PDB file of C-alpha atoms in Angstrom:
ATOM      1  CA  MET A  18     -88.842  76.703  24.268  1.00  0.00           C
ATOM      2  CA  ARG A  19     -91.918  75.046  25.032  1.00  0.00           C
ATOM      3  CA  ILE A  20     -92.126  73.444  21.857  1.00  0.00           C
ATOM      4  CA  ILE A  21     -88.532  72.296  22.418  1.00  0.00           C
ATOM      5  CA  LEU A  22     -89.421  71.016  26.112  1.00  0.00           C
ATOM      6  CA  MET A  23     -92.402  68.850  24.409  1.00  0.00           C
ATOM      7  CA  LEU A  24     -90.576  67.552  21.768  1.00  0.00           C
ATOM      8  CA  LEU A  25     -87.775  66.621  24.336  1.00  0.00           C
ATOM      9  CA  GLN A  26     -90.205  65.144  26.288  1.00  0.00           C
ATOM     10  CA  ALA A  27     -92.028  62.913  23.653  1.00  0.00           C
ATOM     11  CA  SER A  28     -88.143  61.799  23.059  1.00  0.00           C
ATOM     12  CA  ALA A  29     -88.032  60.267  26.599  1.00  0.00           C
ATOM     13  CA  PHE A  30     -90.992  57.835  25.432  1.00  0.00           C
ATOM     14  CA  GLN A  31     -92.225  57.676  29.146  1.00  0.00           C
ATOM     15  CA  GLU A  32     -96.030  58.528  27.912  1.00  0.00           C
ATOM     16  CA  ASP A  33     -97.417  61.638  26.655  1.00  0.00           C
ATOM     17  CA  ILE A  34     -97.199  64.913  28.955  1.00  0.00           C
ATOM     18  CA  TYR A  35    -100.679  64.905  30.181  1.00  0.00           C
ATOM     19  CA  MET A  36    -100.434  61.423  31.827  1.00  0.00           C
ATOM     20  CA  TRP A  37     -97.135  61.926  32.972  1.00  0.00           C
ATOM     21  CA  VAL A  38     -98.382  65.237  34.837  1.00  0.00           C
ATOM     22  CA  ARG A  39    -101.331  63.340  35.736  1.00  0.00           C
ATOM     23  CA  ASP A  40     -99.421  60.427  37.589  1.00  0.00           C
ATOM     24  CA  HIS A  41     -96.980  63.085  39.078  1.00  0.00           C
ATOM     25  CA  ARG A  42     -99.705  65.022  40.849  1.00  0.00           C
ATOM     26  CA  VAL A  43    -101.103  61.761  41.929  1.00  0.00           C
ATOM     27  CA  HIS A  44     -97.861  60.709  43.388  1.00  0.00           C
ATOM     28  CA  HIS A  45     -96.947  63.833  45.452  1.00  0.00           C
ATOM     29  CA  LYS A  46    -100.700  64.047  46.623  1.00  0.00           C
ATOM     30  CA  TYR A  47    -100.889  60.475  48.020  1.00  0.00           C
ATOM     31  CA  THR A  48     -97.368  59.628  48.323  1.00  0.00           C
ATOM     32  CA  ASP A  49     -96.607  56.072  49.575  1.00  0.00           C
ATOM     33  CA  THR A  50    -100.170  55.100  49.620  1.00  0.00           C
ATOM     34  CA  ASP A  51    -101.876  52.706  47.391  1.00  0.00           C
ATOM     35  CA  ALA A  52    -103.047  55.310  45.403  1.00  0.00           C
ATOM     36  CA  ASP A  53     -99.460  56.089  44.336  1.00  0.00           C
ATOM     37  CA  PRO A  54     -98.738  54.831  41.492  1.00  0.00           C
ATOM     38  CA  TYR A  55     -95.040  54.206  42.231  1.00  0.00           C
ATOM     39  CA  ASN A  56     -95.730  53.422  45.958  1.00  0.00           C
ATOM     40  CA  ALA A  57     -92.344  52.840  47.644  1.00  0.00           C
ATOM     41  CA  ARG A  58     -93.448  50.896  50.278  1.00  0.00           C
ATOM     42  CA  ARG A  59     -94.591  48.152  47.897  1.00  0.00           C
ATOM     43  CA  GLY A  60     -90.520  47.262  47.590  1.00  0.00           C
ATOM     44  CA  PHE A  61     -87.840  48.383  45.505  1.00  0.00           C
ATOM     45  CA  PHE A  62     -88.680  46.356  42.474  1.00  0.00           C
ATOM     46  CA  PHE A  63     -92.393  47.474  42.208  1.00  0.00           C
ATOM     47  CA  SER A  64     -91.103  51.508  42.491  1.00  0.00           C
ATOM     48  CA  HIS A  65     -88.537  50.911  39.752  1.00  0.00           C
ATOM     49  CA  ILE A  66     -90.297  49.083  37.369  1.00  0.00           C
ATOM     50  CA  GLY A  67     -92.877  46.694  38.824  1.00  0.00           C
ATOM     51  CA  TRP A  68     -95.443  49.443  38.831  1.00  0.00           C
ATOM     52  CA  LEU A  69     -95.723  49.067  34.898  1.00  0.00           C
ATOM     53  CA  MET A  70     -95.802  45.024  35.070  1.00  0.00           C
ATOM     54  CA  VAL A  71     -99.112  44.971  36.845  1.00  0.00           C
ATOM     55  CA  ARG A  72    -102.307  46.586  36.606  1.00  0.00           C
ATOM     56  CA  LYS A  73    -102.901  49.923  38.435  1.00  0.00           C
ATOM     57  CA  HIS A  74    -104.130  49.706  42.062  1.00  0.00           C
ATOM     58  CA  PRO A  75    -107.909  50.761  42.004  1.00  0.00           C
ATOM     59  CA  ASP A  76    -106.981  53.490  44.433  1.00  0.00           C
ATOM     60  CA  VAL A  77    -104.591  54.777  41.542  1.00  0.00           C
ATOM     61  CA  ILE A  78    -107.584  55.021  39.322  1.00  0.00           C
ATOM     62  CA  SER A  79    -110.250  56.243  41.704  1.00  0.00           C
ATOM     63  CA  LYS A  80    -107.897  59.181  42.838  1.00  0.00           C
ATOM     64  CA  GLY A  81    -106.397  59.857  39.718  1.00  0.00           C
ATOM     65  CA  ALA A  82    -109.897  60.686  38.722  1.00  0.00           C
ATOM     66  CA  THR A  83    -110.156  63.138  40.919  1.00  0.00           C
ATOM     67  CA  ILE A  84    -106.935  65.159  40.418  1.00  0.00           C
ATOM     68  CA  ASN A  85    -107.439  68.596  38.626  1.00  0.00           C
ATOM     69  CA  MET A  86    -106.008  68.629  35.456  1.00  0.00           C
ATOM     70  CA  SER A  87    -108.057  71.554  33.376  1.00  0.00           C
ATOM     71  CA  ASP A  88    -104.717  73.621  33.221  1.00  0.00           C
ATOM     72  CA  VAL A  89    -103.063  70.636  31.189  1.00  0.00           C
ATOM     73  CA  GLU A  90    -106.046  69.779  29.175  1.00  0.00           C
ATOM     74  CA  GLN A  91    -106.223  73.860  28.125  1.00  0.00           C
ATOM     75  CA  ASP A  92    -102.582  73.955  26.965  1.00  0.00           C
ATOM     76  CA  PRO A  93    -102.572  73.512  23.100  1.00  0.00           C
ATOM     77  CA  LEU A  94     -98.836  71.971  23.086  1.00  0.00           C
ATOM     78  CA  VAL A  95    -100.129  69.248  25.439  1.00  0.00           C
ATOM     79  CA  VAL A  96    -103.314  68.739  23.150  1.00  0.00           C
ATOM     80  CA  PHE A  97    -101.393  68.600  20.076  1.00  0.00           C
ATOM     81  CA  GLN A  98     -98.624  66.043  21.851  1.00  0.00           C
ATOM     82  CA  ARG A  99    -101.365  63.715  22.823  1.00  0.00           C
ATOM     83  CA  LYS A 100    -102.646  63.576  19.763  1.00  0.00           C
ATOM     84  CA  TRP A 101     -99.576  62.739  17.862  1.00  0.00           C
ATOM     85  CA  TYR A 102     -97.751  61.390  20.712  1.00  0.00           C
ATOM     86  CA  PRO A 103     -96.790  57.742  18.585  1.00  0.00           C
ATOM     87  CA  TYR A 104     -95.514  59.681  15.632  1.00  0.00           C
ATOM     88  CA  LEU A 105     -93.886  62.296  17.695  1.00  0.00           C
ATOM     89  CA  MET A 106     -92.171  59.555  20.087  1.00  0.00           C
ATOM     90  CA  ALA A 107     -91.105  57.595  17.337  1.00  0.00           C
ATOM     91  CA  LEU A 108     -89.706  60.460  15.810  1.00  0.00           C
ATOM     92  CA  CYS A 109     -87.804  61.858  18.539  1.00  0.00           C
ATOM     93  CA  CYS A 110     -86.770  58.864  20.399  1.00  0.00           C
ATOM     94  CA  PHE A 111     -85.726  56.778  17.690  1.00  0.00           C
ATOM     95  CA  ILE A 112     -85.896  58.084  14.065  1.00  0.00           C
ATOM     96  CA  VAL A 113     -83.828  61.048  14.586  1.00  0.00           C
ATOM     97  CA  PRO A 114     -81.248  59.618  17.138  1.00  0.00           C
ATOM     98  CA  ILE A 115     -80.660  56.849  14.112  1.00  0.00           C
ATOM     99  CA  LEU A 116     -80.450  58.912  11.207  1.00  0.00           C
ATOM    100  CA  VAL A 117     -78.210  61.655  12.761  1.00  0.00           C
ATOM    101  CA  PRO A 118     -75.283  59.367  13.410  1.00  0.00           C
ATOM    102  CA  MET A 119     -75.613  57.705  10.076  1.00  0.00           C
ATOM    103  CA  TRP A 120     -75.589  61.222   8.297  1.00  0.00           C
ATOM    104  CA  ALA A 121     -72.937  62.762  10.564  1.00  0.00           C
ATOM    105  CA  TRP A 122     -69.995  60.105  10.691  1.00  0.00           C
ATOM    106  CA  ASP A 123     -71.475  57.601   8.516  1.00  0.00           C
ATOM    107  CA  GLU A 124     -72.492  55.101  11.078  1.00  0.00           C
ATOM    108  CA  SER A 125     -74.220  51.866  10.108  1.00  0.00           C
ATOM    109  CA  LEU A 126     -77.967  51.432  10.711  1.00  0.00           C
ATOM    110  CA  TRP A 127     -77.085  48.382  12.871  1.00  0.00           C
ATOM    111  CA  TYR A 128     -74.897  50.231  15.317  1.00  0.00           C
ATOM    112  CA  ALA A 129     -76.986  53.382  15.231  1.00  0.00           C
ATOM    113  CA  TRP A 130     -80.353  51.474  16.220  1.00  0.00           C
ATOM    114  CA  HIS A 131     -78.699  49.546  19.254  1.00  0.00           C
ATOM    115  CA  MET A 132     -77.245  52.904  20.825  1.00  0.00           C
ATOM    116  CA  ALA A 133     -80.598  54.308  20.200  1.00  0.00           C
ATOM    117  CA  VAL A 134     -81.988  51.533  22.481  1.00  0.00           C
ATOM    118  CA  ALA A 135     -79.612  51.690  24.525  1.00  0.00           C
ATOM    119  CA  ARG A 136     -79.796  55.504  25.477  1.00  0.00           C
ATOM    120  CA  TYR A 137     -83.579  54.741  25.836  1.00  0.00           C
ATOM    121  CA  GLY A 138     -83.268  51.791  28.429  1.00  0.00           C
ATOM    122  CA  ILE A 139     -80.613  53.593  30.432  1.00  0.00           C
ATOM    123  CA  ASN A 140     -82.740  57.095  30.248  1.00  0.00           C
ATOM    124  CA  LEU A 141     -85.488  54.841  31.552  1.00  0.00           C
ATOM    125  CA  ASN A 142     -83.948  53.585  34.298  1.00  0.00           C
ATOM    126  CA  LEU A 143     -82.154  56.816  35.544  1.00  0.00           C
ATOM    127  CA  THR A 144     -85.571  58.101  35.776  1.00  0.00           C
ATOM    128  CA  TRP A 145     -87.078  55.164  37.550  1.00  0.00           C
ATOM    129  CA  SER A 146     -84.158  55.250  40.042  1.00  0.00           C
ATOM    130  CA  VAL A 147     -85.662  58.733  41.502  1.00  0.00           C
ATOM    131  CA  ASN A 148     -88.459  56.680  42.217  1.00  0.00           C
ATOM    132  CA  SER A 149     -86.959  53.748  43.730  1.00  0.00           C
ATOM    133  CA  VAL A 150     -83.565  54.482  45.139  1.00  0.00           C
ATOM    134  CA  ALA A 151     -84.494  58.280  46.127  1.00  0.00           C
ATOM    135  CA  HIS A 152     -87.477  56.860  48.197  1.00  0.00           C
ATOM    136  CA  ILE A 153     -85.523  54.647  49.961  1.00  0.00           C
ATOM    137  CA  TRP A 154     -81.687  55.086  50.810  1.00  0.00           C
ATOM    138  CA  GLY A 155     -80.481  58.636  51.388  1.00  0.00           C
ATOM    139  CA  VAL A 156     -81.167  61.574  54.135  1.00  0.00           C
ATOM    140  CA  LYS A 157     -84.447  63.527  54.970  1.00  0.00           C
ATOM    141  CA  PRO A 158     -83.176  66.888  56.152  1.00  0.00           C
ATOM    142  CA  TYR A 159     -86.511  68.628  55.486  1.00  0.00           C
ATOM    143  CA  ASP A 160     -88.996  66.141  56.509  1.00  0.00           C
ATOM    144  CA  LYS A 161     -89.220  63.045  57.518  1.00  0.00           C
ATOM    145  CA  ASN A 162     -93.116  62.723  57.778  1.00  0.00           C
ATOM    146  CA  ILE A 163     -96.050  63.757  55.107  1.00  0.00           C
ATOM    147  CA  LEU A 164     -99.253  64.247  55.251  1.00  0.00           C
ATOM    148  CA  PHE A 165     -99.951  62.292  58.711  1.00  0.00           C
ATOM    149  CA  SER A 166     -97.914  62.849  61.588  1.00  0.00           C
ATOM    150  CA  TYR A 167     -97.452  59.070  62.071  1.00  0.00           C
ATOM    151  CA  ARG A 168     -96.281  57.937  58.602  1.00  0.00           C
ATOM    152  CA  SER A 169     -92.678  58.326  57.682  1.00  0.00           C
ATOM    153  CA  ILE A 170     -92.020  59.977  54.479  1.00  0.00           C
ATOM    154  CA  THR A 171     -89.793  57.806  52.071  1.00  0.00           C
ATOM    155  CA  PRO A 172     -88.556  60.196  49.605  1.00  0.00           C
ATOM    156  CA  THR A 173     -84.855  61.447  50.425  1.00  0.00           C
ATOM    157  CA  ASP A 174     -82.058  63.367  49.500  1.00  0.00           C
ATOM    158  CA  ASN A 175     -79.622  61.093  47.661  1.00  0.00           C
ATOM    159  CA  VAL A 176     -76.447  62.572  46.115  1.00  0.00           C
ATOM    160  CA  GLY A 177     -75.877  59.149  44.079  1.00  0.00           C
ATOM    161  CA  VAL A 178     -79.031  59.686  42.246  1.00  0.00           C
ATOM    162  CA  SER A 179     -78.913  63.336  42.059  1.00  0.00           C
ATOM    163  CA  PHE A 180     -75.542  63.044  40.066  1.00  0.00           C
ATOM    164  CA  ILE A 181     -76.947  60.579  37.392  1.00  0.00           C
ATOM    165  CA  THR A 182     -79.862  62.234  36.751  1.00  0.00           C
ATOM    166  CA  PHE A 183     -78.251  65.805  37.023  1.00  0.00           C
ATOM    167  CA  GLY A 184     -80.310  66.896  40.317  1.00  0.00           C
ATOM    168  CA  GLU A 185     -83.441  64.816  40.432  1.00  0.00           C
ATOM    169  CA  GLY A 186     -81.964  63.151  43.392  1.00  0.00           C
ATOM    170  CA  TRP A 187     -83.042  66.024  45.904  1.00  0.00           C
ATOM    171  CA  HIS A 188     -86.370  64.188  46.302  1.00  0.00           C
ATOM    172  CA  ASN A 189     -86.900  65.051  50.289  1.00  0.00           C
ATOM    173  CA  TYR A 190     -86.708  68.741  49.215  1.00  0.00           C
ATOM    174  CA  HIS A 191     -88.520  68.141  46.052  1.00  0.00           C
ATOM    175  CA  HIS A 192     -91.584  66.865  47.887  1.00  0.00           C
ATOM    176  CA  VAL A 193     -91.538  69.158  50.938  1.00  0.00           C
ATOM    177  CA  PHE A 194     -91.268  72.156  48.248  1.00  0.00           C
ATOM    178  CA  PRO A 195     -92.763  70.856  45.091  1.00  0.00           C
ATOM    179  CA  TRP A 196     -93.076  74.574  43.590  1.00  0.00           C
ATOM    180  CA  ASP A 197     -89.381  75.180  43.780  1.00  0.00           C
ATOM    181  CA  TYR A 198     -88.240  74.924  40.286  1.00  0.00           C
ATOM    182  CA  LYS A 199     -84.500  74.077  41.524  1.00  0.00           C
ATOM    183  CA  GLY A 200     -86.048  70.748  42.896  1.00  0.00           C
ATOM    184  CA  ALA A 201     -83.112  71.039  45.564  1.00  0.00           C
ATOM    185  CA  GLU A 202     -82.249  74.077  48.192  1.00  0.00           C
ATOM    186  CA  PHE A 203     -78.830  74.350  46.606  1.00  0.00           C
ATOM    187  CA  GLY A 204     -79.357  74.768  42.851  1.00  0.00           C
ATOM    188  CA  ASN A 205     -75.543  74.782  41.986  1.00  0.00           C
ATOM    189  CA  TYR A 206     -74.776  71.326  43.554  1.00  0.00           C
ATOM    190  CA  PHE A 207     -75.123  68.325  41.458  1.00  0.00           C
ATOM    191  CA  ASN A 208     -77.616  70.121  39.796  1.00  0.00           C
ATOM    192  CA  ILE A 209     -77.267  70.705  35.618  1.00  0.00           C
ATOM    193  CA  THR A 210     -80.944  70.573  35.513  1.00  0.00           C
ATOM    194  CA  THR A 211     -81.319  74.152  37.700  1.00  0.00           C
ATOM    195  CA  ALA A 212     -78.319  75.513  35.469  1.00  0.00           C
ATOM    196  CA  VAL A 213     -80.137  74.775  32.423  1.00  0.00           C
ATOM    197  CA  ILE A 214     -83.699  76.896  33.484  1.00  0.00           C
ATOM    198  CA  ASP A 215     -81.286  79.371  34.781  1.00  0.00           C
ATOM    199  CA  PHE A 216     -79.212  79.898  31.330  1.00  0.00           C
ATOM    200  CA  PHE A 217     -82.752  79.772  29.462  1.00  0.00           C
ATOM    201  CA  ALA A 218     -84.080  82.472  32.538  1.00  0.00           C
ATOM    202  CA  TYR A 219     -80.906  84.554  31.568  1.00  0.00           C
ATOM    203  CA  LEU A 220     -82.275  84.849  27.896  1.00  0.00           C
ATOM    204  CA  GLY A 221     -85.859  85.562  28.903  1.00  0.00           C
ATOM    205  CA  LEU A 222     -87.354  82.239  27.447  1.00  0.00           C
ATOM    206  CA  ALA A 223     -87.787  81.174  31.018  1.00  0.00           C
ATOM    207  CA  TYR A 224     -89.468  83.210  33.476  1.00  0.00           C
ATOM    208  CA  ASP A 225     -91.543  83.383  36.871  1.00  0.00           C
ATOM    209  CA  LEU A 226     -89.662  80.752  38.308  1.00  0.00           C
ATOM    210  CA  LYS A 227     -90.805  80.020  42.049  1.00  0.00           C
ATOM    211  CA  THR A 228     -88.103  79.138  44.795  1.00  0.00           C
ATOM    212  CA  ALA A 229     -88.563  78.613  48.684  1.00  0.00           C
ATOM    213  CA  SER A 230     -86.856  81.357  50.674  1.00  0.00           C
ATOM    214  CA  ALA A 231     -84.490  80.580  52.882  1.00  0.00           C
ATOM    215  CA  ASP A 232     -86.047  81.362  55.707  1.00  0.00           C
ATOM    216  CA  ILE A 233     -88.820  78.854  54.802  1.00  0.00           C
ATOM    217  CA  VAL A 234     -86.547  76.374  54.380  1.00  0.00           C
ATOM    218  CA  LYS A 235     -84.950  76.402  57.678  1.00  0.00           C
ATOM    219  CA  LYS A 236     -87.879  76.662  59.735  1.00  0.00           C
ATOM    220  CA  ARG A 237     -89.426  73.415  58.111  1.00  0.00           C
ATOM    221  CA  ALA A 238     -86.118  71.745  58.078  1.00  0.00           C
ATOM    222  CA  LEU A 239     -85.979  72.849  62.156  1.00  0.00           C
ATOM    223  CA  ARG A 240     -89.183  71.500  62.613  1.00  0.00           C
ATOM    224  CA  SER A 241     -89.542  68.094  61.257  1.00  0.00           C
ATOM    225  CA  SER A 242     -86.028  67.088  59.922  1.00  0.00           C
ATOM    226  CA  GLU A 243     -84.167  63.807  61.003  1.00  0.00           C
ATOM    227  CA  MET A 244     -81.377  65.519  61.535  1.00  0.00           C
ATOM    228  CA  SER A 245     -79.981  67.427  64.283  1.00  0.00           C
ATOM    229  CA  TYR A 246     -79.448  71.570  63.586  1.00  0.00           C
TER     230      TYR A 246
END
């Protein structure tokens, strides 16, 4: 199961697991500050793709160096992928997706290549929409504040983003309860990702799944939601 997930992560071509985890942890710890790699306060374009086009803010680098990555550094699969990432990425993101249609239904190299590139581009923009769209438009049913009471939290719950990303758009919930494997209060509502995890849990391949209890979610929402209950 972990090997499959490692290869699927390589197929996304969004940096190796180590770098992705580090940036994600920094994003959660310093959300919407200069230390956040995808700081939505710098505008839609920056949080969507602009952060990849400029040098990282010094705070991103300095705060990123303080993140505890010992668990990831000790994972043999992560170490393996990081070492061989360029080859695994090329194989999983482009070579296999091109060769499969050429072999299965005699697709031409020209069309197979362009479909692989199109898939990659679409996948990138869907992923980026979580950092941009779901940090600007949507509702905040669980917490309108984060870290400091005077600073408004930008992550929102966005139905549209959840639909196109198979459940990754319930971002207000995710930032309030980042350890909940569902990434949402309701795992069966526009959340195919949770359904996949539940399926593998049924097979015994995914286990020790953590989730927030209904009581904890209710208390947090009553205390800090922007909505009336």
